[in-house]
Amino acid sequence: MSTNRLSILKTYKLYIGGQFPRTESGRSYKATNSKGDHLANMCWGSKKDVRDAIVSARAAWKGWSARAAFNRGQILYRIAEMLEGRSEQFVSELVSMDVTAQDAKEEVQDSIDRLVYYAGWCDKYQQVFGTVNPVASSHFNFSVPESTGVVGIVSKEASPLLSLVSLIAPAIAGGNTVVVIPSYSKPLAAISFAEVINDSDVPGGVINIITGKATELAPALAEHMDVNALVLGNESDELDKDAILKGTHNLKRIVAYHEINWKTEQGQSPYFILDLQETKTTWHPIENIGGAGAKY
Amino acid sequence: MATTKKTATKKVAKKAAPSLKFNTAWEYAPALEGTSHVTIAPQYELFIDGKFVKPESGKYFNTINPATEANLSSIAEANAADVDKAVKAARKAYNGAWGKMSGAERAKYIFRISRMIQEKARELCVIETLDGGKPIRESRDIDIPLAANHFFYYAGWADKLDYAFPNRKPTSLGVAGQIIPWNFPLLMAAWKIAPALATGNTVVLKPAETTPLTALKLAEIIQECDLPPGVVNILTGAGATGAALVQHNDINKIAFTGSTEVGKLIQQACAGSSKKLTLELGGKAANIIFEDAPLDQAVEGIINGIFFNQGHVCCAGSRLFVQESVYKTVLRKLKDRMATLIVGNPLDKNTDIGAINSKQQLDTIHKYITIGKKEGAEMYQTDINLPRKGFYCKPTLFTDVAQSSRIAQEEIFGPVLTVQTFRTEDEVIEKANNTPYGLSAGVWTDKGSKIFNLTTKIRAGVVWANTYNKFDPTSPFGGYKESGYGREGGLQGLAGYLHI
Amino acid sequence: MSERSIVRPDFRHSPSIDQVGAEERAARFTKRSIKKESKLQGLHLALSMIDLTTLEGKDTPGKVKQLCYKAMHPHDALEGLPTVAAVCVFPSMVGIAKKALEGSKIKVASVATAFPSGQSTRDVKLRDTKYAVAEGADEVDMVISRGKFLAGEYNFVFDEIAAIKEACGNARLKVILETGELGSLDKVRRASDIAMHAGADFIKTSTGKIQPAATMPVTLVMLEAIRDFYYETGIQIGMKPAGGISKSKAALHYLVMLNEVLGADWMTNEWFRFGASSLANDVLMQLAKEATGRYQSADYFSID
């Protein structure tokens, strides 16, 4: 046994459809910290990678949205379990990306807790936000929230892991599938998180993560006709907002969370799930309503 | 009276080709709704800050009766300066009396509006029919009562908003700019104004240029209800007026009902602003009939789905899917039913299908009918005479329609139905969802588990199972995908007007 | 019977009916506004379709004779009135009615088959029917065995109707479903199908002894059954709503429904009847109002 063993460097790749491919563009960029340490070579994802991810997300959506809510809850909880088990890895990764040890520890813990929080919501938000509507005719009428579909998410630099988790969890808890663009400058935890996801019974394609430049990739998400919603969780000045919003030709639902501090209480609520839900209302006749006996 | 023997002969003779004869034994004499109780002024001004004021533009346009093409009134056209005046009035009211008022007090004003609409129902329904061309039966039994009910429903929410959104203290947005279409003029005004007021906002509403009259009558009602000036402002005008409203900087909320095309423009215009936006746009709904459906009721659902309000309904069941095994039966029943539809003077209480809302819309419908024929679909229209003056269209069916056909893909917004057949559930679900729209759908089957399979998998905001085109103030309405976002009606309808 | 071969489909497969939808459709007929000449035409038609009925234990030959006179002379003060279609009585009164109506075209209809309950044996029912026919009944109004029907013994019900039809000879058979005892519109539809396939010339809602009697939705479902049967076989079947239709306005609503479901071929008393006792006078009062322009009082119209 040698004590001068050469350590193995990790290759950070993209996460698409439950696989870890390199970017089809073959491009990479250097992830560094403030000290100038070269942390890793990240995939510099392309618009084509985004399109592939959208295709995967669309394919996965049918099954994921049809899963029992209870099952989705278990899978979210499983992600939390896996993250807990790998806490130290994430702490050290965050520390390497300039987060203080104390903050890193808290961020990982908060991220785990957030996943548990949304795991619990999976089979409850429908009860809180669904309604039975007392229409003035012989009909039973009820409204339930349903997933919007494929959701594009742009995450931010601050609290890179917690932001990512806080954006992904409510979206998938609600039965959506996602294509996520993590922070360009602090991307390591995102891909490590993909590895956690991959080990957590999350079906391939439900979560897709493309590292790269948001300025390049976010408009590709915005322009794509098969993306139903766009969550802008990035820093507010990072992207040309108009270019993104104007790129939406299919009436995307657009939600902006620029101002939200994920570290606070404000960072979690079932209303984040509701932001990516449609309301479906169903009517059906009721026989003999409004009185005893046959009135036909 | 025939003897049994004669009857028997007749029976045998009939066997060749059974067919039913309609509209020959007993024709209904005209039964016109009276108009003597109705007052339409020769000219209407803009309703700003509680008063009717002349437009800065100095311009007026005519609104006509599409059933006769006769001029009804001259209507002020608001320009950007008028919009600015109205928004300032609304802002003043929001910062003043209305914004400071308790929910309970606001509620009382809204209840008042509801009651006043009920009191004036007969006048309102006649004006709705005169200005828009819809049959008096519908404006009397559906539009006006539902409009009153909508105000009544939302009035009750004004002091109960904290109960609507758990763990939140919702607050109003400010000034809402609202743009409504011509298919349900007063009802759409109610759908917009009632929740906005209940949540404590003030309003600038623009009715459609072809149907401004009932909104202006509503302005008179609002005046009569003593609402503080500026809480509701009503600006008449066309697209440019709407655009000025959308672009105004001091508006916190835009609510639009209309075409998907304009909806996209509005989304883009609001991009990058903090304006909250809800859109209720087009549709191309599938109405799906399974072989085990209650077929006679299903046929009535098809009729209500496509011929209600001349087909000028965003949630119209314009794509009919019939399971192959009952296709012939359904088509026969449908044609028999269509034969009894009375098309004509909207003021006649017996009219089922009134006038197409405008020349422009009639041209659009005719364009699609031509396209349908060119695409090789087989057209069927009922054998009736249309009035010579006014804009009318015969109820129309297209069979042998391909999924790729334009008439099966694009919203026609008229009494034109496409018919396709299907074999399996999966096939029809796929076809039903194969559209950029997602507003509504209909499912007809006697089997509960099949209903839930369909209602779960169909991507649409409203699914009618064994019924169609039902509306209620408590029932959220709105679309998936390109049919828009946000909901109107019900508790969910409050969300678009609140910070939650 | 020879021209009609007996087919016995699986009646469990009668089409399903959605009650709320049927009610909505029925209500829509009532939105038709029947005015002026169409009202006059409708009232005349309604009068001509009435089966003037007395089915009381206390019926006397005198009452039946009076009713027959009323049938032939509904209201002589008004000119150009049609007579009613038939007089409907118990079998024991058939002979009296037949004699009283001699020379008119008015039919004598008799209830039979242990009316109104139908609670007797096949044999008694057949003899009841044959007796009425022998007495001169042109039409027989039978009741189905509701107990057997509700127990799902559709073949029993079918066979019974077929047997009674045979016993009727040349008399036309009206089959009373007693819809007020059937419990759902699905059952109304199923009973209609059984009756028509078994040989009914008419299907009829009610005895008038059970509430609810005729309603618009029930009649609609039966008219739709007749329509489907007609398309399937080419055979025309008549319809008779009975009980509870006492006002002209209601009668006009039924005629609107008939006009728009079955159309012109059924708009005659050969194929449609109202089973009613007090409807005639209300129709007469409306006709008098149309003729004089004044609303009428019941004091001016004979109660028979």
mmCIF file with all atom_site columns, C-alpha atoms in Angstrom, chain B residues 62-153:
data_model
loop_
_atom_site.group_PDB
_atom_site.id
_atom_site.type_symbol
_atom_site.label_atom_id
_atom_site.label_alt_id
_atom_site.label_comp_id
_atom_site.label_asym_id
_atom_site.label_entity_id
_atom_site.label_seq_id
_atom_site.pdbx_PDB_ins_code
_atom_site.Cartn_x
_atom_site.Cartn_y
_atom_site.Cartn_z
_atom_site.occupancy
_atom_site.B_iso_or_equiv
_atom_site.pdbx_formal_charge
_atom_site.auth_seq_id
_atom_site.auth_comp_id
_atom_site.auth_asym_id
_atom_site.auth_atom_id
_atom_site.pdbx_PDB_model_num
ATOM 1  C CA . ASN B 1 62  ? -71.144 52.503 -34.906 1.00 0.00 ? 62  ASN B CA 1
ATOM 2  C CA . THR B 1 63  ? -72.386 49.354 -33.345 1.00 0.00 ? 63  THR B CA 1
ATOM 3  C CA . ILE B 1 64  ? -74.890 47.441 -35.433 1.00 0.00 ? 64  ILE B CA 1
ATOM 4  C CA . ASN B 1 65  ? -77.429 44.686 -35.039 1.00 0.00 ? 65  ASN B CA 1
ATOM 5  C CA . PRO B 1 66  ? -75.853 41.758 -36.904 1.00 0.00 ? 66  PRO B CA 1
ATOM 6  C CA . ALA B 1 67  ? -79.285 40.243 -37.458 1.00 0.00 ? 67  ALA B CA 1
ATOM 7  C CA . THR B 1 68  ? -80.486 43.192 -39.516 1.00 0.00 ? 68  THR B CA 1
ATOM 8  C CA . GLU B 1 69  ? -77.319 45.220 -40.161 1.00 0.00 ? 69  GLU B CA 1
ATOM 9  C CA . ALA B 1 70  ? -79.209 48.217 -38.751 1.00 0.00 ? 70  ALA B CA 1
ATOM 10 C CA . ASN B 1 71  ? -77.270 50.808 -36.776 1.00 0.00 ? 71  ASN B CA 1
ATOM 11 C CA . LEU B 1 72  ? -77.941 50.679 -33.030 1.00 0.00 ? 72  LEU B CA 1
ATOM 12 C CA . SER B 1 73  ? -75.815 53.447 -31.576 1.00 0.00 ? 73  SER B CA 1
ATOM 13 C CA . SER B 1 74  ? -72.718 55.557 -31.950 1.00 0.00 ? 74  SER B CA 1
ATOM 14 C CA . ILE B 1 75  ? -69.941 54.618 -29.532 1.00 0.00 ? 75  ILE B CA 1
ATOM 15 C CA . ALA B 1 76  ? -66.977 56.664 -28.301 1.00 0.00 ? 76  ALA B CA 1
ATOM 16 C CA . GLU B 1 77  ? -63.557 55.396 -29.274 1.00 0.00 ? 77  GLU B CA 1
ATOM 17 C CA . ALA B 1 78  ? -60.974 55.669 -26.528 1.00 0.00 ? 78  ALA B CA 1
ATOM 18 C CA . ASN B 1 79  ? -57.364 56.517 -27.420 1.00 0.00 ? 79  ASN B CA 1
ATOM 19 C CA . ALA B 1 80  ? -54.202 56.380 -25.334 1.00 0.00 ? 80  ALA B CA 1
ATOM 20 C CA . ALA B 1 81  ? -55.071 59.681 -23.631 1.00 0.00 ? 81  ALA B CA 1
ATOM 21 C CA . ASP B 1 82  ? -58.466 58.327 -22.629 1.00 0.00 ? 82  ASP B CA 1
ATOM 22 C CA . VAL B 1 83  ? -56.819 55.157 -21.337 1.00 0.00 ? 83  VAL B CA 1
ATOM 23 C CA . ASP B 1 84  ? -54.457 57.290 -19.273 1.00 0.00 ? 84  ASP B CA 1
ATOM 24 C CA . LYS B 1 85  ? -57.379 59.229 -17.811 1.00 0.00 ? 85  LYS B CA 1
ATOM 25 C CA . ALA B 1 86  ? -59.180 56.021 -16.923 1.00 0.00 ? 86  ALA B CA 1
ATOM 26 C CA . VAL B 1 87  ? -56.097 54.429 -15.354 1.00 0.00 ? 87  VAL B CA 1
ATOM 27 C CA . LYS B 1 88  ? -55.474 57.592 -13.300 1.00 0.00 ? 88  LYS B CA 1
ATOM 28 C CA . ALA B 1 89  ? -59.080 57.513 -12.111 1.00 0.00 ? 89  ALA B CA 1
ATOM 29 C CA . ALA B 1 90  ? -58.719 53.850 -11.223 1.00 0.00 ? 90  ALA B CA 1
ATOM 30 C CA . ARG B 1 91  ? -55.444 54.504 -9.399  1.00 0.00 ? 91  ARG B CA 1
ATOM 31 C CA . LYS B 1 92  ? -57.001 57.361 -7.472  1.00 0.00 ? 92  LYS B CA 1
ATOM 32 C CA . ALA B 1 93  ? -59.905 55.159 -6.448  1.00 0.00 ? 93  ALA B CA 1
ATOM 33 C CA . TYR B 1 94  ? -57.513 52.369 -5.466  1.00 0.00 ? 94  TYR B CA 1
ATOM 34 C CA . ASN B 1 95  ? -55.417 54.695 -3.333  1.00 0.00 ? 95  ASN B CA 1
ATOM 35 C CA . GLY B 1 96  ? -58.562 56.299 -1.966  1.00 0.00 ? 96  GLY B CA 1
ATOM 36 C CA . ALA B 1 97  ? -61.968 55.107 -0.951  1.00 0.00 ? 97  ALA B CA 1
ATOM 37 C CA . TRP B 1 98  ? -61.921 51.631 -2.498  1.00 0.00 ? 98  TRP B CA 1
ATOM 38 C CA . GLY B 1 99  ? -58.477 50.641 -1.295  1.00 0.00 ? 99  GLY B CA 1
ATOM 39 C CA . LYS B 1 100 ? -59.311 51.653 2.264   1.00 0.00 ? 100 LYS B CA 1
ATOM 40 C CA . MET B 1 101 ? -62.718 50.049 2.352   1.00 0.00 ? 101 MET B CA 1
ATOM 41 C CA . SER B 1 102 ? -63.270 46.873 4.358   1.00 0.00 ? 102 SER B CA 1
ATOM 42 C CA . GLY B 1 103 ? -64.009 43.679 2.504   1.00 0.00 ? 103 GLY B CA 1
ATOM 43 C CA . ALA B 1 104 ? -67.464 43.520 4.014   1.00 0.00 ? 104 ALA B CA 1
ATOM 44 C CA . GLU B 1 105 ? -68.325 46.956 2.635   1.00 0.00 ? 105 GLU B CA 1
ATOM 45 C CA . ARG B 1 106 ? -66.911 46.125 -0.785  1.00 0.00 ? 106 ARG B CA 1
ATOM 46 C CA . ALA B 1 107 ? -69.052 43.011 -0.785  1.00 0.00 ? 107 ALA B CA 1
ATOM 47 C CA . LYS B 1 108 ? -72.199 45.059 -0.342  1.00 0.00 ? 108 LYS B CA 1
ATOM 48 C CA . TYR B 1 109 ? -71.470 47.094 -3.451  1.00 0.00 ? 109 TYR B CA 1
ATOM 49 C CA . ILE B 1 110 ? -70.901 43.944 -5.480  1.00 0.00 ? 110 ILE B CA 1
ATOM 50 C CA . PHE B 1 111 ? -74.074 42.326 -4.157  1.00 0.00 ? 111 PHE B CA 1
ATOM 51 C CA . ARG B 1 112 ? -75.843 45.493 -5.201  1.00 0.00 ? 112 ARG B CA 1
ATOM 52 C CA . ILE B 1 113 ? -74.576 45.182 -8.761  1.00 0.00 ? 113 ILE B CA 1
ATOM 53 C CA . SER B 1 114 ? -75.807 41.574 -8.887  1.00 0.00 ? 114 SER B CA 1
ATOM 54 C CA . ARG B 1 115 ? -79.269 42.552 -7.696  1.00 0.00 ? 115 ARG B CA 1
ATOM 55 C CA . MET B 1 116 ? -79.465 45.446 -10.116 1.00 0.00 ? 116 MET B CA 1
ATOM 56 C CA . ILE B 1 117 ? -78.577 43.148 -13.037 1.00 0.00 ? 117 ILE B CA 1
ATOM 57 C CA . GLN B 1 118 ? -81.376 40.823 -11.955 1.00 0.00 ? 118 GLN B CA 1
ATOM 58 C CA . GLU B 1 119 ? -83.791 43.741 -11.809 1.00 0.00 ? 119 GLU B CA 1
ATOM 59 C CA . LYS B 1 120 ? -82.870 44.877 -15.289 1.00 0.00 ? 120 LYS B CA 1
ATOM 60 C CA . ALA B 1 121 ? -82.506 41.378 -16.712 1.00 0.00 ? 121 ALA B CA 1
ATOM 61 C CA . ARG B 1 122 ? -85.169 41.729 -19.349 1.00 0.00 ? 122 ARG B CA 1
ATOM 62 C CA . GLU B 1 123 ? -83.709 44.917 -20.787 1.00 0.00 ? 123 GLU B CA 1
ATOM 63 C CA . LEU B 1 124 ? -80.171 43.565 -20.660 1.00 0.00 ? 124 LEU B CA 1
ATOM 64 C CA . CYS B 1 125 ? -81.015 40.327 -22.437 1.00 0.00 ? 125 CYS B CA 1
ATOM 65 C CA . VAL B 1 126 ? -82.790 42.144 -25.253 1.00 0.00 ? 126 VAL B CA 1
ATOM 66 C CA . ILE B 1 127 ? -79.857 44.521 -25.722 1.00 0.00 ? 127 ILE B CA 1
ATOM 67 C CA . GLU B 1 128 ? -77.420 41.605 -25.628 1.00 0.00 ? 128 GLU B CA 1
ATOM 68 C CA . THR B 1 129 ? -79.383 39.932 -28.384 1.00 0.00 ? 129 THR B CA 1
ATOM 69 C CA . LEU B 1 130 ? -79.751 43.094 -30.460 1.00 0.00 ? 130 LEU B CA 1
ATOM 70 C CA . ASP B 1 131 ? -76.084 43.998 -30.268 1.00 0.00 ? 131 ASP B CA 1
ATOM 71 C CA . GLY B 1 132 ? -74.534 40.545 -30.522 1.00 0.00 ? 132 GLY B CA 1
ATOM 72 C CA . GLY B 1 133 ? -76.983 38.426 -32.520 1.00 0.00 ? 133 GLY B CA 1
ATOM 73 C CA . LYS B 1 134 ? -77.370 35.643 -29.975 1.00 0.00 ? 134 LYS B CA 1
ATOM 74 C CA . PRO B 1 135 ? -80.798 34.048 -29.533 1.00 0.00 ? 135 PRO B CA 1
ATOM 75 C CA . ILE B 1 136 ? -82.949 35.678 -26.885 1.00 0.00 ? 136 ILE B CA 1
ATOM 76 C CA . ARG B 1 137 ? -83.452 32.243 -25.310 1.00 0.00 ? 137 ARG B CA 1
ATOM 77 C CA . GLU B 1 138 ? -79.747 32.133 -24.515 1.00 0.00 ? 138 GLU B CA 1
ATOM 78 C CA . SER B 1 139 ? -79.267 35.722 -23.397 1.00 0.00 ? 139 SER B CA 1
ATOM 79 C CA . ARG B 1 140 ? -82.392 35.413 -21.231 1.00 0.00 ? 140 ARG B CA 1
ATOM 80 C CA . ASP B 1 141 ? -81.696 31.973 -19.749 1.00 0.00 ? 141 ASP B CA 1
ATOM 81 C CA . ILE B 1 142 ? -77.905 31.870 -19.695 1.00 0.00 ? 142 ILE B CA 1
ATOM 82 C CA . ASP B 1 143 ? -75.919 35.078 -20.245 1.00 0.00 ? 143 ASP B CA 1
ATOM 83 C CA . ILE B 1 144 ? -77.740 37.521 -18.028 1.00 0.00 ? 144 ILE B CA 1
ATOM 84 C CA . PRO B 1 145 ? -78.598 35.195 -15.105 1.00 0.00 ? 145 PRO B CA 1
ATOM 85 C CA . LEU B 1 146 ? -75.030 33.873 -15.048 1.00 0.00 ? 146 LEU B CA 1
ATOM 86 C CA . ALA B 1 147 ? -73.655 37.422 -15.086 1.00 0.00 ? 147 ALA B CA 1
ATOM 87 C CA . ALA B 1 148 ? -75.768 38.347 -12.071 1.00 0.00 ? 148 ALA B CA 1
ATOM 88 C CA . ASN B 1 149 ? -74.819 35.106 -10.323 1.00 0.00 ? 149 ASN B CA 1
ATOM 89 C CA . HIS B 1 150 ? -71.147 35.749 -10.933 1.00 0.00 ? 150 HIS B CA 1
ATOM 90 C CA . PHE B 1 151 ? -71.294 39.088 -9.115  1.00 0.00 ? 151 PHE B CA 1
ATOM 91 C CA . PHE B 1 152 ? -73.312 37.484 -6.322  1.00 0.00 ? 152 PHE B CA 1
ATOM 92 C CA . TYR B 1 153 ? -70.802 34.666 -5.904  1.00 0.00 ? 153 TYR B CA 1
#
